[in-house]
Short mmCIF file of N, CA and C in Angstrom, two decimals:
data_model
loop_
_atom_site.label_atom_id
_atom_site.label_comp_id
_atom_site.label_asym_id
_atom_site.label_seq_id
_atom_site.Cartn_x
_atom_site.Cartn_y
_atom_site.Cartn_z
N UNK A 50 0.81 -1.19 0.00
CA UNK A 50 0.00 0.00 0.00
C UNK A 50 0.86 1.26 0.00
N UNK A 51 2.30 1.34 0.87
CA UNK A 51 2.60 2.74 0.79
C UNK A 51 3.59 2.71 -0.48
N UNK A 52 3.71 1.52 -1.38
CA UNK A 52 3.82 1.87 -2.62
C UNK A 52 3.50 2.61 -3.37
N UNK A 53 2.45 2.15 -3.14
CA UNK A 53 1.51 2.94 -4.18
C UNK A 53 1.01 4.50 -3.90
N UNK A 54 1.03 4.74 -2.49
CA UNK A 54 0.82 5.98 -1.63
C UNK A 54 2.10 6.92 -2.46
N UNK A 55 3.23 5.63 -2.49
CA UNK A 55 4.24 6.93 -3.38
C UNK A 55 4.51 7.06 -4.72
N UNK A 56 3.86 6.31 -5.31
CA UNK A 56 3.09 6.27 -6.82
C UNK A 56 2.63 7.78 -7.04
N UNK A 57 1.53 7.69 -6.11
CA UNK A 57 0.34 8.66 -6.24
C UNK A 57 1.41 9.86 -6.15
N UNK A 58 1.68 9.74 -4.83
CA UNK A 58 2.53 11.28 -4.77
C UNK A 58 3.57 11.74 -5.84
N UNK A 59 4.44 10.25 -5.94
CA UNK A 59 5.52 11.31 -7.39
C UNK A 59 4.83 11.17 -8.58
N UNK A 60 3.66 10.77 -9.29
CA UNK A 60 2.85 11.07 -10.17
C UNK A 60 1.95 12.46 -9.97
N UNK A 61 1.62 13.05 -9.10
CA UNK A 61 1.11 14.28 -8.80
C UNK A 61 2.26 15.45 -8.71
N UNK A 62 3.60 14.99 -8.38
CA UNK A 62 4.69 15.78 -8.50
C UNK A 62 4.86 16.16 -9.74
N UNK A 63 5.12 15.38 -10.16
CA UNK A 63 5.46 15.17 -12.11
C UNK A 63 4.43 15.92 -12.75
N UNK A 64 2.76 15.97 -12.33
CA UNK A 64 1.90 17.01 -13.09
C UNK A 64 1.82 18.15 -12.43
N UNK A 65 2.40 18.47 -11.13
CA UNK A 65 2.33 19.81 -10.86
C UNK A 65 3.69 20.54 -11.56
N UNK A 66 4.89 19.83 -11.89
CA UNK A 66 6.27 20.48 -12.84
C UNK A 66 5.23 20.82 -13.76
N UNK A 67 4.99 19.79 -14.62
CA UNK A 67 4.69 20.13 -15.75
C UNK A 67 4.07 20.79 -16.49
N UNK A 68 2.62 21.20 -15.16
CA UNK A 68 2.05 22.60 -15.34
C UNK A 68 2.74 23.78 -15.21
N UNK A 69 3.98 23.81 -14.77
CA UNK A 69 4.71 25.01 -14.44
C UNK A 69 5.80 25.03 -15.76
N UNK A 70 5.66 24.22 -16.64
CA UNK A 70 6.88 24.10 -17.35
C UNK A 70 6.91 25.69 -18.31
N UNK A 71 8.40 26.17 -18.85
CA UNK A 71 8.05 27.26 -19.37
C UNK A 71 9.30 27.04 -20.79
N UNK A 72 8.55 27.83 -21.55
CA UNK A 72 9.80 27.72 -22.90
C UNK A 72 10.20 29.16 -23.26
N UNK A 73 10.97 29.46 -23.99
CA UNK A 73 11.61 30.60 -24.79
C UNK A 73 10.60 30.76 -25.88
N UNK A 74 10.21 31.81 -26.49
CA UNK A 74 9.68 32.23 -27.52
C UNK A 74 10.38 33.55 -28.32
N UNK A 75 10.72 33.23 -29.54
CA UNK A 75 11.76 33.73 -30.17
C UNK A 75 10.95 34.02 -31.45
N UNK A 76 11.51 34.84 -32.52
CA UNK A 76 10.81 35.35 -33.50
C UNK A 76 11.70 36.32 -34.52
N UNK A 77 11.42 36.40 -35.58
CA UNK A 77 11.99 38.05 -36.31
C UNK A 77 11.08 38.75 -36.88
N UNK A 78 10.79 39.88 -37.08
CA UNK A 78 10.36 40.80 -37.48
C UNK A 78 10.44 41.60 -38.08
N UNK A 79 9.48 41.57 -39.58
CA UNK A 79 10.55 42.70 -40.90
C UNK A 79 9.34 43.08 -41.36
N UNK A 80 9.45 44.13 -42.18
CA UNK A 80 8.71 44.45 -43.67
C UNK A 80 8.08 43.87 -44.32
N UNK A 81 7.07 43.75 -44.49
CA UNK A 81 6.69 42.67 -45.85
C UNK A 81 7.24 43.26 -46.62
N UNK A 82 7.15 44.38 -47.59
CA UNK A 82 7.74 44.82 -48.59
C UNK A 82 9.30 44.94 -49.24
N UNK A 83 9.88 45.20 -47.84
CA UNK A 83 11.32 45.19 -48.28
C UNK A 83 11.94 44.16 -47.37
N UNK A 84 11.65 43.38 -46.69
CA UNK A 84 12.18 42.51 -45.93
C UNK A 84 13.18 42.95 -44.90
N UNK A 85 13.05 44.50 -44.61
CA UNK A 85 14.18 45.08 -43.89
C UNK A 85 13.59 44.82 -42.47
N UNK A 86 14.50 44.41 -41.26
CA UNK A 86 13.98 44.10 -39.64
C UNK A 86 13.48 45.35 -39.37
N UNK A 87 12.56 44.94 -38.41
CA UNK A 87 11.88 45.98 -37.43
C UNK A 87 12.18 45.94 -36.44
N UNK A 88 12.97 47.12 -36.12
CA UNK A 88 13.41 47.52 -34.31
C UNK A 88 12.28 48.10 -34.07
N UNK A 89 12.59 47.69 -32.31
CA UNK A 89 11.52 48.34 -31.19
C UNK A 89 10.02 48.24 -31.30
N UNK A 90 9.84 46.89 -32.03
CA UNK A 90 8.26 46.59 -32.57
C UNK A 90 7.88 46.18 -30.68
N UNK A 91 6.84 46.47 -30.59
CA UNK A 91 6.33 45.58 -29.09
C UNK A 91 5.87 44.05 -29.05
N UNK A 92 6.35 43.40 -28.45
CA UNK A 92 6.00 42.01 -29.04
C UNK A 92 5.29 41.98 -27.50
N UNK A 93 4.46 41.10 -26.99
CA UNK A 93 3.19 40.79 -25.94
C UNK A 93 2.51 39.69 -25.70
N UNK A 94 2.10 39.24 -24.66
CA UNK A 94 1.61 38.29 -24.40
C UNK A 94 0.40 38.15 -24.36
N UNK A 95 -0.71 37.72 -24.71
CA UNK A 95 -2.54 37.59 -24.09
C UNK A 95 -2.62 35.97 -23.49
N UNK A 96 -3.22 36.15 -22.45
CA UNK A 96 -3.99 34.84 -22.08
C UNK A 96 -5.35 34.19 -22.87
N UNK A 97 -5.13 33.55 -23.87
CA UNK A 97 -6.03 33.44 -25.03
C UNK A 97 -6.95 32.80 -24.23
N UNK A 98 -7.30 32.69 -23.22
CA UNK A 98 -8.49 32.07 -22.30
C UNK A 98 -8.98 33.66 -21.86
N UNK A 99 -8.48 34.11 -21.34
CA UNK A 99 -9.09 35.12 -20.55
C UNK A 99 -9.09 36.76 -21.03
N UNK A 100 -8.01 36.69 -22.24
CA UNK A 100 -8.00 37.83 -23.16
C UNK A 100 -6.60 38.92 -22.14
N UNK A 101 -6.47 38.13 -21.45
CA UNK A 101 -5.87 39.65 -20.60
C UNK A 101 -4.49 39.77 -20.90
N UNK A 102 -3.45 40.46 -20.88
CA UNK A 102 -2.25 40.86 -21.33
C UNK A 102 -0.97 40.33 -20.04
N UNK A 103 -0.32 39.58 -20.25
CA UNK A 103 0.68 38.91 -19.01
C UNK A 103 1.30 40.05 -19.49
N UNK A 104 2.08 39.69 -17.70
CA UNK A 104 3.31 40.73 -17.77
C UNK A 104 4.71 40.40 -18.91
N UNK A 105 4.67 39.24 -19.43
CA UNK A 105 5.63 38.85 -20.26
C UNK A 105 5.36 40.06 -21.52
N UNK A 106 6.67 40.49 -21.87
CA UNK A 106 6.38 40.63 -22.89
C UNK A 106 8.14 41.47 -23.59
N UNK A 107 8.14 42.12 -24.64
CA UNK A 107 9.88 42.07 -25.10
C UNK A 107 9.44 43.33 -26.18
N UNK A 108 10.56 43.98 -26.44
CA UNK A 108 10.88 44.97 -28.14
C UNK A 108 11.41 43.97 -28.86
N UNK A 109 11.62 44.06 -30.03
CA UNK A 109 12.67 43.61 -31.01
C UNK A 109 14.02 44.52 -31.09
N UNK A 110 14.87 43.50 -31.43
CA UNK A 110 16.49 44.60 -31.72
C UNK A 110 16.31 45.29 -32.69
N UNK A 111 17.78 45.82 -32.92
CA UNK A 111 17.92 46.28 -34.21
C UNK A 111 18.39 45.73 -35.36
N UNK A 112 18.11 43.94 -35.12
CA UNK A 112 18.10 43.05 -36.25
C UNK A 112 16.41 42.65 -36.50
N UNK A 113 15.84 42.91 -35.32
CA UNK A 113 14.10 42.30 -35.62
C UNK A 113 13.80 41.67 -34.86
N UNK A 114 14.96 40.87 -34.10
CA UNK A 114 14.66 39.92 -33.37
C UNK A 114 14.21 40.08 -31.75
N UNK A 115 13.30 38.99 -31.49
CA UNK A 115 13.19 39.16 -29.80
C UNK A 115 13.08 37.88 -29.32
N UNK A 116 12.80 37.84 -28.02
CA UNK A 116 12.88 36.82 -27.37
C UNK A 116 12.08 37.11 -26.21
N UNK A 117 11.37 36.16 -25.56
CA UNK A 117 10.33 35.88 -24.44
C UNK A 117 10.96 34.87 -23.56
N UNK A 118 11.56 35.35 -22.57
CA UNK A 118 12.16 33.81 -21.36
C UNK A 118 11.00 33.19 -20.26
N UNK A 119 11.33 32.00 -20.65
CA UNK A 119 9.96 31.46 -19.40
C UNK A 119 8.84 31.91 -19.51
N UNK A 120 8.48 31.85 -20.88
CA UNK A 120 6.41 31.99 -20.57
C UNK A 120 6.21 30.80 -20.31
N UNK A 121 5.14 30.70 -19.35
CA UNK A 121 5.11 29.35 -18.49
C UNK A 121 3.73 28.91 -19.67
N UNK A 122 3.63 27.45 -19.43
CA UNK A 122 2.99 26.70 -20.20
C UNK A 122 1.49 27.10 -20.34
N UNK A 123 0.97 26.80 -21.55
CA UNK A 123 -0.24 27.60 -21.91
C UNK A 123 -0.73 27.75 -23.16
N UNK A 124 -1.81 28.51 -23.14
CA UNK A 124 -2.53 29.11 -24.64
C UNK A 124 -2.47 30.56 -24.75
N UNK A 125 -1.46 31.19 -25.60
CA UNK A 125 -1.38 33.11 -25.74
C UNK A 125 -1.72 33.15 -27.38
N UNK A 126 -1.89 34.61 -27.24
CA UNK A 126 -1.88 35.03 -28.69
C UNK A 126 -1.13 35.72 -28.27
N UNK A 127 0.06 35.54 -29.21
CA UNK A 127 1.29 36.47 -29.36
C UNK A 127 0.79 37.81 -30.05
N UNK A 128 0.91 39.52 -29.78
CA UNK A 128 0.49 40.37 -30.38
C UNK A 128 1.82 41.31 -30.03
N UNK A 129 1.96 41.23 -31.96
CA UNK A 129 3.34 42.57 -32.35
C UNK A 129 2.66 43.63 -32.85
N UNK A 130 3.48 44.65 -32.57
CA UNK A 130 2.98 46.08 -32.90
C UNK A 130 4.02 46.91 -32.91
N UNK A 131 3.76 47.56 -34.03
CA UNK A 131 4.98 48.82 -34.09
C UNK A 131 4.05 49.87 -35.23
N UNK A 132 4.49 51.44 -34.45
CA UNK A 132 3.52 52.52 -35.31
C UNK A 132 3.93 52.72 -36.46
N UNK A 133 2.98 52.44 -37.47
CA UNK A 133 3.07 52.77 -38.90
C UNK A 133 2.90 50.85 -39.22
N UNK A 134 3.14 50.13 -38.85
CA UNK A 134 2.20 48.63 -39.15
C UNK A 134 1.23 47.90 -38.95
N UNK A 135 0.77 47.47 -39.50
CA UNK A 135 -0.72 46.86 -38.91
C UNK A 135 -0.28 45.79 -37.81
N UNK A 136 -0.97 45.84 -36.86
CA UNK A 136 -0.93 44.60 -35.62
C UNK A 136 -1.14 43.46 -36.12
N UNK A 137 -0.44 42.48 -35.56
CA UNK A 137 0.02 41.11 -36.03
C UNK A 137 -0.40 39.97 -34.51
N UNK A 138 -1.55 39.46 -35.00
CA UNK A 138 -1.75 38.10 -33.94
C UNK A 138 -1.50 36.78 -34.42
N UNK A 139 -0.70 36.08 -33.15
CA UNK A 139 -0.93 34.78 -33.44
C UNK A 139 -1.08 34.15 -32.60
N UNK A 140 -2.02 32.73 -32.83
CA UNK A 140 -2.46 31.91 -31.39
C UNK A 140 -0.92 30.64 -31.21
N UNK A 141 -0.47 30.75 -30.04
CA UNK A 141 0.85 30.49 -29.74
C UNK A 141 0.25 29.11 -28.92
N UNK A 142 0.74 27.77 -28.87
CA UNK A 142 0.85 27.33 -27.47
C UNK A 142 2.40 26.73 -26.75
N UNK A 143 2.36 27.31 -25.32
CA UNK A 143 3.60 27.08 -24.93
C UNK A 143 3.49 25.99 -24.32
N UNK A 144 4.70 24.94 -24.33
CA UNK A 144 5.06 23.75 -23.33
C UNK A 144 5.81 23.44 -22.69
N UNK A 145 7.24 22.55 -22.67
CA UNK A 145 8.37 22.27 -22.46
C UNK A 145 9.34 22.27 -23.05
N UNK A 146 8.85 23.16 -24.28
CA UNK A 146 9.56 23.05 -25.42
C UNK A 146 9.94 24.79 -25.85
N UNK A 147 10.93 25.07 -26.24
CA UNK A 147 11.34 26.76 -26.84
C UNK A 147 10.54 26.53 -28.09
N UNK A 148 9.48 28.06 -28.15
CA UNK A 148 8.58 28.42 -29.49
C UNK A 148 9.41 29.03 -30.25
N UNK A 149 9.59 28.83 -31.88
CA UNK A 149 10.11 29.59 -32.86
C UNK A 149 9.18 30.56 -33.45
N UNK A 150 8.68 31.38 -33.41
CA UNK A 150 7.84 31.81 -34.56
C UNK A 150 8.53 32.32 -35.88
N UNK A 151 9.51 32.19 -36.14
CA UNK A 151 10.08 32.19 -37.33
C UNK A 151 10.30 33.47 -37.93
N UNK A 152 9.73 34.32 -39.18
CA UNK A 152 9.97 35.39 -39.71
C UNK A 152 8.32 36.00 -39.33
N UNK A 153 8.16 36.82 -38.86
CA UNK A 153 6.77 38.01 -39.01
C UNK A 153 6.63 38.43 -39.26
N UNK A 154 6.58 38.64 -41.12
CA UNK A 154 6.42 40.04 -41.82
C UNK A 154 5.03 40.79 -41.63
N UNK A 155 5.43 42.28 -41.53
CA UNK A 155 4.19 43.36 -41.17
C UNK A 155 4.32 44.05 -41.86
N UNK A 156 2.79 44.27 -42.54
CA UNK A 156 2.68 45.02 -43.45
C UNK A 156 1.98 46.62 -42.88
N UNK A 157 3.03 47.43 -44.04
CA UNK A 157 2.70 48.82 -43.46
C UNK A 157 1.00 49.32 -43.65
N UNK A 158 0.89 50.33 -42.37
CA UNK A 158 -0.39 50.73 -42.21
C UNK A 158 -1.26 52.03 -43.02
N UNK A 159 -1.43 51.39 -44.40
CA UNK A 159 -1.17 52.43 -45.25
C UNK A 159 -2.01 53.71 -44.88
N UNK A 160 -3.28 53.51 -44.03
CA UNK A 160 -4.08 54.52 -43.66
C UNK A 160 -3.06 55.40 -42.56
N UNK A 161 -2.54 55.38 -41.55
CA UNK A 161 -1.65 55.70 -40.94
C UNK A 161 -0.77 56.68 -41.65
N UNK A 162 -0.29 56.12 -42.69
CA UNK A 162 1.29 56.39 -43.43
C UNK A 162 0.63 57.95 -44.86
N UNK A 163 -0.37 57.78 -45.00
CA UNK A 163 -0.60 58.41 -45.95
C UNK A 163 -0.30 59.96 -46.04
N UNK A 164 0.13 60.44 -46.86
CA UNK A 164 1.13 61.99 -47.13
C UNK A 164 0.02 62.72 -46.28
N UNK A 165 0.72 63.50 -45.79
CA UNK A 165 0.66 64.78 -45.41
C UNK A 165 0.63 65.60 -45.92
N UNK A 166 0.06 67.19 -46.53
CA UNK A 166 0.39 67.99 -47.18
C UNK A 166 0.01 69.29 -46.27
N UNK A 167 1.38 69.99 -45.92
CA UNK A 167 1.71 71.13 -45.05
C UNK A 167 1.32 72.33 -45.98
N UNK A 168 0.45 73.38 -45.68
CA UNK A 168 0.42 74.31 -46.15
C UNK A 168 1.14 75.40 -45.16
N UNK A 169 1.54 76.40 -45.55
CA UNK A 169 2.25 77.70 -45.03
C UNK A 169 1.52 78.71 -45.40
N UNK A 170 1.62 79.92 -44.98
CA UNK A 170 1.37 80.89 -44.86
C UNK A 170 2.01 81.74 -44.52
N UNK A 171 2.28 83.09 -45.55
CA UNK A 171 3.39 83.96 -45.33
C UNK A 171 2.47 84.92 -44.33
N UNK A 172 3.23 85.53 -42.68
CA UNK A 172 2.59 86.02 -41.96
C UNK A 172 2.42 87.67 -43.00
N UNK A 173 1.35 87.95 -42.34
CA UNK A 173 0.91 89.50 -42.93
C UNK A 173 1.84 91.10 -41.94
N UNK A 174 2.68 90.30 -40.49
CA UNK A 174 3.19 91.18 -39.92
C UNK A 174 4.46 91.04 -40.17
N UNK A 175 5.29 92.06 -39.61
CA UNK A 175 7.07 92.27 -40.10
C UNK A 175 7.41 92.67 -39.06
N UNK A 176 8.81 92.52 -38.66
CA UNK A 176 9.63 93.12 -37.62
C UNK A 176 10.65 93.80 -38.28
N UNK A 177 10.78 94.65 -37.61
CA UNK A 177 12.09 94.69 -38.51
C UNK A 177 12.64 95.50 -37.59
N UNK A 178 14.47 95.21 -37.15
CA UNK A 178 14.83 95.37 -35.69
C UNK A 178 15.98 96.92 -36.11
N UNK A 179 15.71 97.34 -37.06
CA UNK A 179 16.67 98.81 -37.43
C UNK A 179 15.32 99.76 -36.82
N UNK A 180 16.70 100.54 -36.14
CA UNK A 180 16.03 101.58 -35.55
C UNK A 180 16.37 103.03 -36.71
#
């Protein structure tokens, strides 16, 4: 019997690790158009159960790349963002294992990006500092 008493227990050990297990989540981030990296994009975590935003979360370098240490095991939607691209979701699941997400091209936000056109106006008053 207290075999098995310790069955039970290091089998309940083994699923309480394993709920805690956490991986690396890694990624790059470029352009669709020109394939050039995106620095300082916000990369983020959601609890795709509950919608809410973990404290995990990373920039990209100034190659594109980022990295997430120890998101503990689970269901997220990974959400990148950087101003002037459209936001980028993906449904992620983490295990015991390091996530790749590979290349993330983002495409620019063309409503965002669209010209500007500055008009001027020559003022109607003068200074003029001769006495």
């Amino acid at each position: 019997m207290t075999q098995r008493r310790h069955l039970t227990t290091f089998a309940a050990f083994l699923l309480a690790i394993s709920s805690y297990a956490a991986g690396n989540i890694t990624g790059t981030v470029c352009n669709k158009d020109t394939s050039e990296p995106i620095d300082f994009a916000s990369v983020t975590l959601v609890d795709k159960e509950t919608g809410v935003f973990t404290r995990l979360g990373t920039m990209t370098d100034e190659n594109g790349n980022f990295m997430i240490k120890n998101a503990p095991s689970g269901k997220y939607i990974i959400k990148i963002s950087n101003l002037g691209s459209i936001t980028q979701e993906h449904d992620i699941t983490v295990g015991e294992t390091d996530v790749n997400m590979g290349i993330i091209a983002m495409s620019d936000d063309v409503k965002l990006l669209r010209e500007v056109t500055v008009v001027g106006q020559k003022s109607q008053m003068s200074v003029n500092s001769e006495h």
